Amino acid sequence: QVQLVQSGAEVTKPGSSVKVSCKASGGNINTYGFSWVRQAPGQGLEWMGGITPILGTATYAQRFQGRVTITADESTSTAYMELNSLTSDDTAVYYCARDEGTDRGFDYWGQGTLVTVSS
Amino acid sequence: DIQMTQSPSSLSASVGDRVTITCRASQSISTYLHWYQHKPGKAPKLLIYGASSLQSGVPSRFSGSGSGTDFTLTISSLQPEDFAIYYCQQSYRTPRTFGQGTKVEIK
């Protein structure tokens, strides 16, 4: 059984950065990828980007390009999402999800990490 | 980017009702379409993948259909635990866009 456990809530200031982790247990992360999805208050789900660890390549949504970095450490089965130049609009719950490919959807999700950006 | 448009944005229904939610893509996405259920304070849950395949463990009252640009999620007999927000998502191209969501409320 795959489990994704994310790091805890963060409170941070405008202009700073945040790095959220997602540790996978069960299954071999070499065989699948991770995506990051966020939900701002009162808004819907928004895909930010994803990575396939075995390929080492990440893809990003255009609106986050240059501000987000998604990485994965196979040795610890952990994926990371770092978002820079934070504004209050980045206040949201951030989720990681297992991505087994374009035909399978995101079948396992982390519990979510609330990031609050406030001065 | 591929735009995903769901309708309705919200609906009120009673336990036992048949509920249908539609999702339209701005271009053909074959069957690279997935449906999720999202409840407050919880992670989204995959219900249907590949437009019509039921995810393991999901009750059979949920079903999906469609291909190309038009898709449907059907709940055959609404149960109390089904009141939630439902999202479609395409994986044909990145970015993997979601629909805006459909809120299913108790009538």
mmCIF file of N, CA, C and O in Angstrom, chain A residues 33-86:
data_model
loop_
_atom_site.group_PDB
_atom_site.id
_atom_site.type_symbol
_atom_site.label_atom_id
_atom_site.label_comp_id
_atom_site.label_asym_id
_atom_site.label_seq_id
_atom_site.Cartn_x
_atom_site.Cartn_y
_atom_site.Cartn_z
ATOM 1 N N GLY A 33 5.824 8.589 -11.055
ATOM 2 C CA GLY A 33 6.172 9.979 -10.861
ATOM 3 C C GLY A 33 5.341 10.632 -9.767
ATOM 4 O O GLY A 33 4.497 9.993 -9.140
ATOM 5 N N PHE A 34 5.618 11.895 -9.548
ATOM 6 C CA PHE A 34 4.875 12.695 -8.583
ATOM 7 C C PHE A 34 4.376 13.962 -9.272
ATOM 8 O O PHE A 34 5.079 14.534 -10.105
ATOM 9 N N SER A 35 3.201 14.375 -8.883
ATOM 10 C CA SER A 35 2.721 15.693 -9.273
ATOM 11 C C SER A 35 2.397 16.496 -8.027
ATOM 12 O O SER A 35 2.153 15.923 -6.961
ATOM 13 N N TRP A 36 2.407 17.814 -8.191
ATOM 14 C CA TRP A 36 2.022 18.713 -7.110
ATOM 15 C C TRP A 36 0.798 19.520 -7.555
ATOM 16 O O TRP A 36 0.774 20.070 -8.666
ATOM 17 N N VAL A 37 -0.180 19.567 -6.664
ATOM 18 C CA VAL A 37 -1.450 20.231 -6.928
ATOM 19 C C VAL A 37 -1.742 21.136 -5.745
ATOM 20 O O VAL A 37 -1.510 20.743 -4.596
ATOM 21 N N ARG A 38 -2.260 22.325 -6.006
ATOM 22 C CA ARG A 38 -2.595 23.183 -4.881
ATOM 23 C C ARG A 38 -4.052 23.628 -4.939
ATOM 24 O O ARG A 38 -4.681 23.595 -6.002
ATOM 25 N N GLN A 39 -4.568 24.015 -3.773
ATOM 26 C CA GLN A 39 -5.914 24.564 -3.683
ATOM 27 C C GLN A 39 -5.871 25.789 -2.789
ATOM 28 O O GLN A 39 -5.665 25.677 -1.576
ATOM 29 N N ALA A 40 -6.059 26.942 -3.384
ATOM 30 C CA ALA A 40 -6.143 28.193 -2.635
ATOM 31 C C ALA A 40 -7.525 28.281 -1.991
ATOM 32 O O ALA A 40 -8.476 27.617 -2.443
ATOM 33 N N PRO A 41 -7.665 29.090 -0.949
ATOM 34 C CA PRO A 41 -8.960 29.193 -0.259
ATOM 35 C C PRO A 41 -10.087 29.557 -1.222
ATOM 36 O O PRO A 41 -9.982 30.526 -1.978
ATOM 37 N N GLY A 42 -11.142 28.768 -1.191
ATOM 38 C CA GLY A 42 -12.296 29.040 -2.035
ATOM 39 C C GLY A 42 -12.112 28.753 -3.516
ATOM 40 O O GLY A 42 -13.003 29.044 -4.321
ATOM 41 N N GLN A 43 -10.968 28.189 -3.876
ATOM 42 C CA GLN A 43 -10.670 27.923 -5.279
ATOM 43 C C GLN A 43 -10.649 26.421 -5.559
ATOM 44 O O GLN A 43 -10.758 25.604 -4.642
ATOM 45 N N GLY A 44 -10.485 26.087 -6.826
ATOM 46 C CA GLY A 44 -10.415 24.689 -7.211
ATOM 47 C C GLY A 44 -8.997 24.148 -7.179
ATOM 48 O O GLY A 44 -8.069 24.785 -6.672
ATOM 49 N N LEU A 45 -8.848 22.963 -7.734
ATOM 50 C CA LEU A 45 -7.539 22.307 -7.778
ATOM 51 C C LEU A 45 -6.731 22.845 -8.958
ATOM 52 O O LEU A 45 -7.265 23.049 -10.050
ATOM 53 N N GLU A 46 -5.446 23.019 -8.729
ATOM 54 C CA GLU A 46 -4.554 23.570 -9.755
ATOM 55 C C GLU A 46 -3.275 22.747 -9.818
ATOM 56 O O GLU A 46 -2.555 22.636 -8.823
ATOM 57 N N TRP A 47 -2.993 22.173 -10.982
ATOM 58 C CA TRP A 47 -1.765 21.403 -11.180
ATOM 59 C C TRP A 47 -0.591 22.361 -11.331
ATOM 60 O O TRP A 47 -0.638 23.294 -12.144
ATOM 61 N N MET A 48 0.465 22.121 -10.543
ATOM 62 C CA MET A 48 1.629 22.998 -10.581
ATOM 63 C C MET A 48 2.758 22.425 -11.430
ATOM 64 O O MET A 48 3.480 23.160 -12.104
ATOM 65 N N GLY A 49 2.937 21.131 -11.360
ATOM 66 C CA GLY A 49 4.024 20.494 -12.086
ATOM 67 C C GLY A 49 4.221 19.082 -11.605
ATOM 68 O O GLY A 49 3.548 18.622 -10.669
ATOM 69 N N GLY A 50 5.153 18.375 -12.239
ATOM 70 C CA GLY A 50 5.390 17.004 -11.862
ATOM 71 C C GLY A 50 6.796 16.559 -12.229
ATOM 72 O O GLY A 50 7.509 17.250 -12.966
ATOM 73 N N ILE A 51 7.167 15.396 -11.693
ATOM 74 C CA ILE A 51 8.495 14.857 -11.956
ATOM 75 C C ILE A 51 8.420 13.345 -12.056
ATOM 76 O O ILE A 51 7.602 12.705 -11.383
ATOM 77 N N THR A 52 9.242 12.791 -12.924
ATOM 78 C CA THR A 52 9.423 11.344 -12.999
ATOM 79 C C THR A 52 10.842 11.063 -12.533
ATOM 80 O O THR A 52 11.794 11.327 -13.269
ATOM 81 N N PRO A 53 11.014 10.568 -11.302
ATOM 82 C CA PRO A 53 12.362 10.436 -10.731
ATOM 83 C C PRO A 53 13.330 9.643 -11.597
ATOM 84 O O PRO A 53 14.490 10.034 -11.736
ATOM 85 N N ILE A 54 12.869 8.563 -12.191
ATOM 86 C CA ILE A 54 13.801 7.730 -12.946
ATOM 87 C C ILE A 54 14.326 8.474 -14.170
ATOM 88 O O ILE A 54 15.426 8.199 -14.649
ATOM 89 N N LEU A 55 13.553 9.436 -14.649
ATOM 90 C CA LEU A 55 13.998 10.239 -15.790
ATOM 91 C C LEU A 55 14.704 11.500 -15.321
ATOM 92 O O LEU A 55 15.455 12.107 -16.094
ATOM 93 N N GLY A 56 14.405 11.905 -14.090
ATOM 94 C CA GLY A 56 15.053 13.094 -13.544
ATOM 95 C C GLY A 56 14.571 14.388 -14.150
ATOM 96 O O GLY A 56 15.201 15.428 -13.975
ATOM 97 N N THR A 57 13.449 14.320 -14.858
ATOM 98 C CA THR A 57 12.977 15.540 -15.518
ATOM 99 C C THR A 57 11.679 16.002 -14.880
ATOM 100 O O THR A 57 10.819 15.205 -14.513
ATOM 101 N N ALA A 58 11.564 17.314 -14.747
ATOM 102 C CA ALA A 58 10.344 17.917 -14.205
ATOM 103 C C ALA A 58 9.684 18.787 -15.273
ATOM 104 O O ALA A 58 10.371 19.352 -16.128
ATOM 105 N N THR A 59 8.362 18.851 -15.222
ATOM 106 C CA THR A 59 7.613 19.763 -16.084
ATOM 107 C C THR A 59 6.751 20.631 -15.191
ATOM 108 O O THR A 59 6.289 20.188 -14.129
ATOM 109 N N TYR A 60 6.527 21.864 -15.633
ATOM 110 C CA TYR A 60 5.834 22.836 -14.812
ATOM 111 C C TYR A 60 4.716 23.513 -15.591
ATOM 112 O O TYR A 60 4.822 23.714 -16.806
ATOM 113 N N ALA A 61 3.682 23.910 -14.866
ATOM 114 C CA ALA A 61 2.669 24.759 -15.467
ATOM 115 C C ALA A 61 3.301 26.117 -15.759
ATOM 116 O O ALA A 61 4.101 26.629 -14.967
ATOM 117 N N GLN A 62 2.919 26.683 -16.889
ATOM 118 C CA GLN A 62 3.535 27.937 -17.347
ATOM 119 C C GLN A 62 3.460 29.030 -16.284
ATOM 120 O O GLN A 62 4.412 29.788 -16.094
ATOM 121 N N ARG A 63 2.340 29.097 -15.563
ATOM 122 C CA ARG A 63 2.173 30.198 -14.630
ATOM 123 C C ARG A 63 3.113 30.115 -13.433
ATOM 124 O O ARG A 63 3.294 31.088 -12.715
ATOM 125 N N PHE A 64 3.711 28.947 -13.224
ATOM 126 C CA PHE A 64 4.665 28.795 -12.127
ATOM 127 C C PHE A 64 6.105 28.702 -12.625
ATOM 128 O O PHE A 64 7.036 28.675 -11.822
ATOM 129 N N GLN A 65 6.254 28.639 -13.937
ATOM 130 C CA GLN A 65 7.594 28.493 -14.510
ATOM 131 C C GLN A 65 8.525 29.578 -14.002
ATOM 132 O O GLN A 65 8.169 30.760 -13.992
ATOM 133 N N GLY A 66 9.720 29.174 -13.561
ATOM 134 C CA GLY A 66 10.695 30.130 -13.045
ATOM 135 C C GLY A 66 10.563 30.391 -11.559
ATOM 136 O O GLY A 66 11.454 30.990 -10.950
ATOM 137 N N ARG A 67 9.460 29.949 -10.973
ATOM 138 C CA ARG A 67 9.230 30.208 -9.556
ATOM 139 C C ARG A 67 9.148 28.920 -8.751
ATOM 140 O O ARG A 67 9.248 28.951 -7.532
ATOM 141 N N VAL A 68 8.936 27.800 -9.427
ATOM 142 C CA VAL A 68 8.773 26.519 -8.745
ATOM 143 C C VAL A 68 9.860 25.555 -9.204
ATOM 144 O O VAL A 68 10.269 25.577 -10.377
ATOM 145 N N THR A 69 10.321 24.743 -8.268
ATOM 146 C CA THR A 69 11.276 23.688 -8.577
ATOM 147 C C THR A 69 10.800 22.406 -7.906
ATOM 148 O O THR A 69 10.572 22.387 -6.690
ATOM 149 N N ILE A 70 10.627 21.371 -8.715
ATOM 150 C CA ILE A 70 10.220 20.071 -8.201
ATOM 151 C C ILE A 70 11.378 19.100 -8.383
ATOM 152 O O ILE A 70 11.946 19.000 -9.481
ATOM 153 N N THR A 71 11.732 18.439 -7.301
ATOM 154 C CA THR A 71 12.833 17.482 -7.331
ATOM 155 C C THR A 71 12.420 16.203 -6.623
ATOM 156 O O THR A 71 11.370 16.147 -5.969
ATOM 157 N N ALA A 72 13.254 15.180 -6.762
ATOM 158 C CA ALA A 72 12.992 13.911 -6.079
ATOM 159 C C ALA A 72 14.310 13.277 -5.696
ATOM 160 O O ALA A 72 15.285 13.367 -6.443
ATOM 161 N N ASP A 73 14.328 12.669 -4.514
ATOM 162 C CA ASP A 73 15.505 11.958 -4.021
ATOM 163 C C ASP A 73 15.128 10.475 -3.938
ATOM 164 O O ASP A 73 14.405 10.077 -3.022
ATOM 165 N N GLU A 74 15.621 9.702 -4.888
ATOM 166 C CA GLU A 74 15.269 8.283 -4.908
ATOM 167 C C GLU A 74 15.774 7.551 -3.672
ATOM 168 O O GLU A 74 15.146 6.614 -3.200
ATOM 169 N N SER A 75 16.893 7.996 -3.121
ATOM 170 C CA SER A 75 17.486 7.278 -1.989
ATOM 171 C C SER A 75 16.606 7.347 -0.747
ATOM 172 O O SER A 75 16.647 6.465 0.103
ATOM 173 N N THR A 76 15.783 8.415 -0.667
ATOM 174 C CA THR A 76 14.897 8.563 0.489
ATOM 175 C C THR A 76 13.428 8.487 0.084
ATOM 176 O O THR A 76 12.541 8.708 0.910
ATOM 177 N N SER A 77 13.167 8.193 -1.182
ATOM 178 C CA SER A 77 11.790 8.086 -1.692
ATOM 179 C C SER A 77 10.987 9.348 -1.372
ATOM 180 O O SER A 77 9.836 9.276 -0.939
ATOM 181 N N THR A 78 11.617 10.490 -1.565
ATOM 182 C CA THR A 78 10.987 11.762 -1.201
ATOM 183 C C THR A 78 10.990 12.718 -2.386
ATOM 184 O O THR A 78 11.998 12.867 -3.075
ATOM 185 N N ALA A 79 9.848 13.341 -2.602
ATOM 186 C CA ALA A 79 9.732 14.392 -3.599
ATOM 187 C C ALA A 79 9.625 15.739 -2.880
ATOM 188 O O ALA A 79 9.162 15.810 -1.737
ATOM 189 N N TYR A 80 10.069 16.779 -3.565
ATOM 190 C CA TYR A 80 10.072 18.121 -2.986
ATOM 191 C C TYR A 80 9.468 19.108 -3.983
ATOM 192 O O TYR A 80 9.633 18.973 -5.191
ATOM 193 N N MET A 81 8.813 20.118 -3.423
ATOM 194 C CA MET A 81 8.321 21.229 -4.224
ATOM 195 C C MET A 81 8.753 22.510 -3.516
ATOM 196 O O MET A 81 8.398 22.741 -2.376
ATOM 197 N N GLU A 82 9.536 23.304 -4.220
ATOM 198 C CA GLU A 82 9.983 24.587 -3.677
ATOM 199 C C GLU A 82 9.373 25.708 -4.491
ATOM 200 O O GLU A 82 9.469 25.704 -5.741
ATOM 201 N N LEU A 83 8.761 26.660 -3.822
ATOM 202 C CA LEU A 83 8.116 27.798 -4.480
ATOM 203 C C LEU A 83 8.745 29.081 -3.951
ATOM 204 O O LEU A 83 8.844 29.273 -2.728
ATOM 205 N N ASN A 84 9.186 29.930 -4.873
ATOM 206 C CA ASN A 84 9.910 31.146 -4.501
ATOM 207 C C ASN A 84 9.047 32.387 -4.693
ATOM 208 O O ASN A 84 7.954 32.331 -5.271
ATOM 209 N N SER A 85 9.577 33.503 -4.193
ATOM 210 C CA SER A 85 8.938 34.813 -4.384
ATOM 211 C C SER A 85 7.464 34.778 -3.995
ATOM 212 O O SER A 85 6.588 35.170 -4.768
ATOM 213 N N LEU A 86 7.211 34.277 -2.812
ATOM 214 C CA LEU A 86 5.836 34.059 -2.368
ATOM 215 C C LEU A 86 5.074 35.364 -2.187
ATOM 216 O O LEU A 86 5.637 36.380 -1.734
#
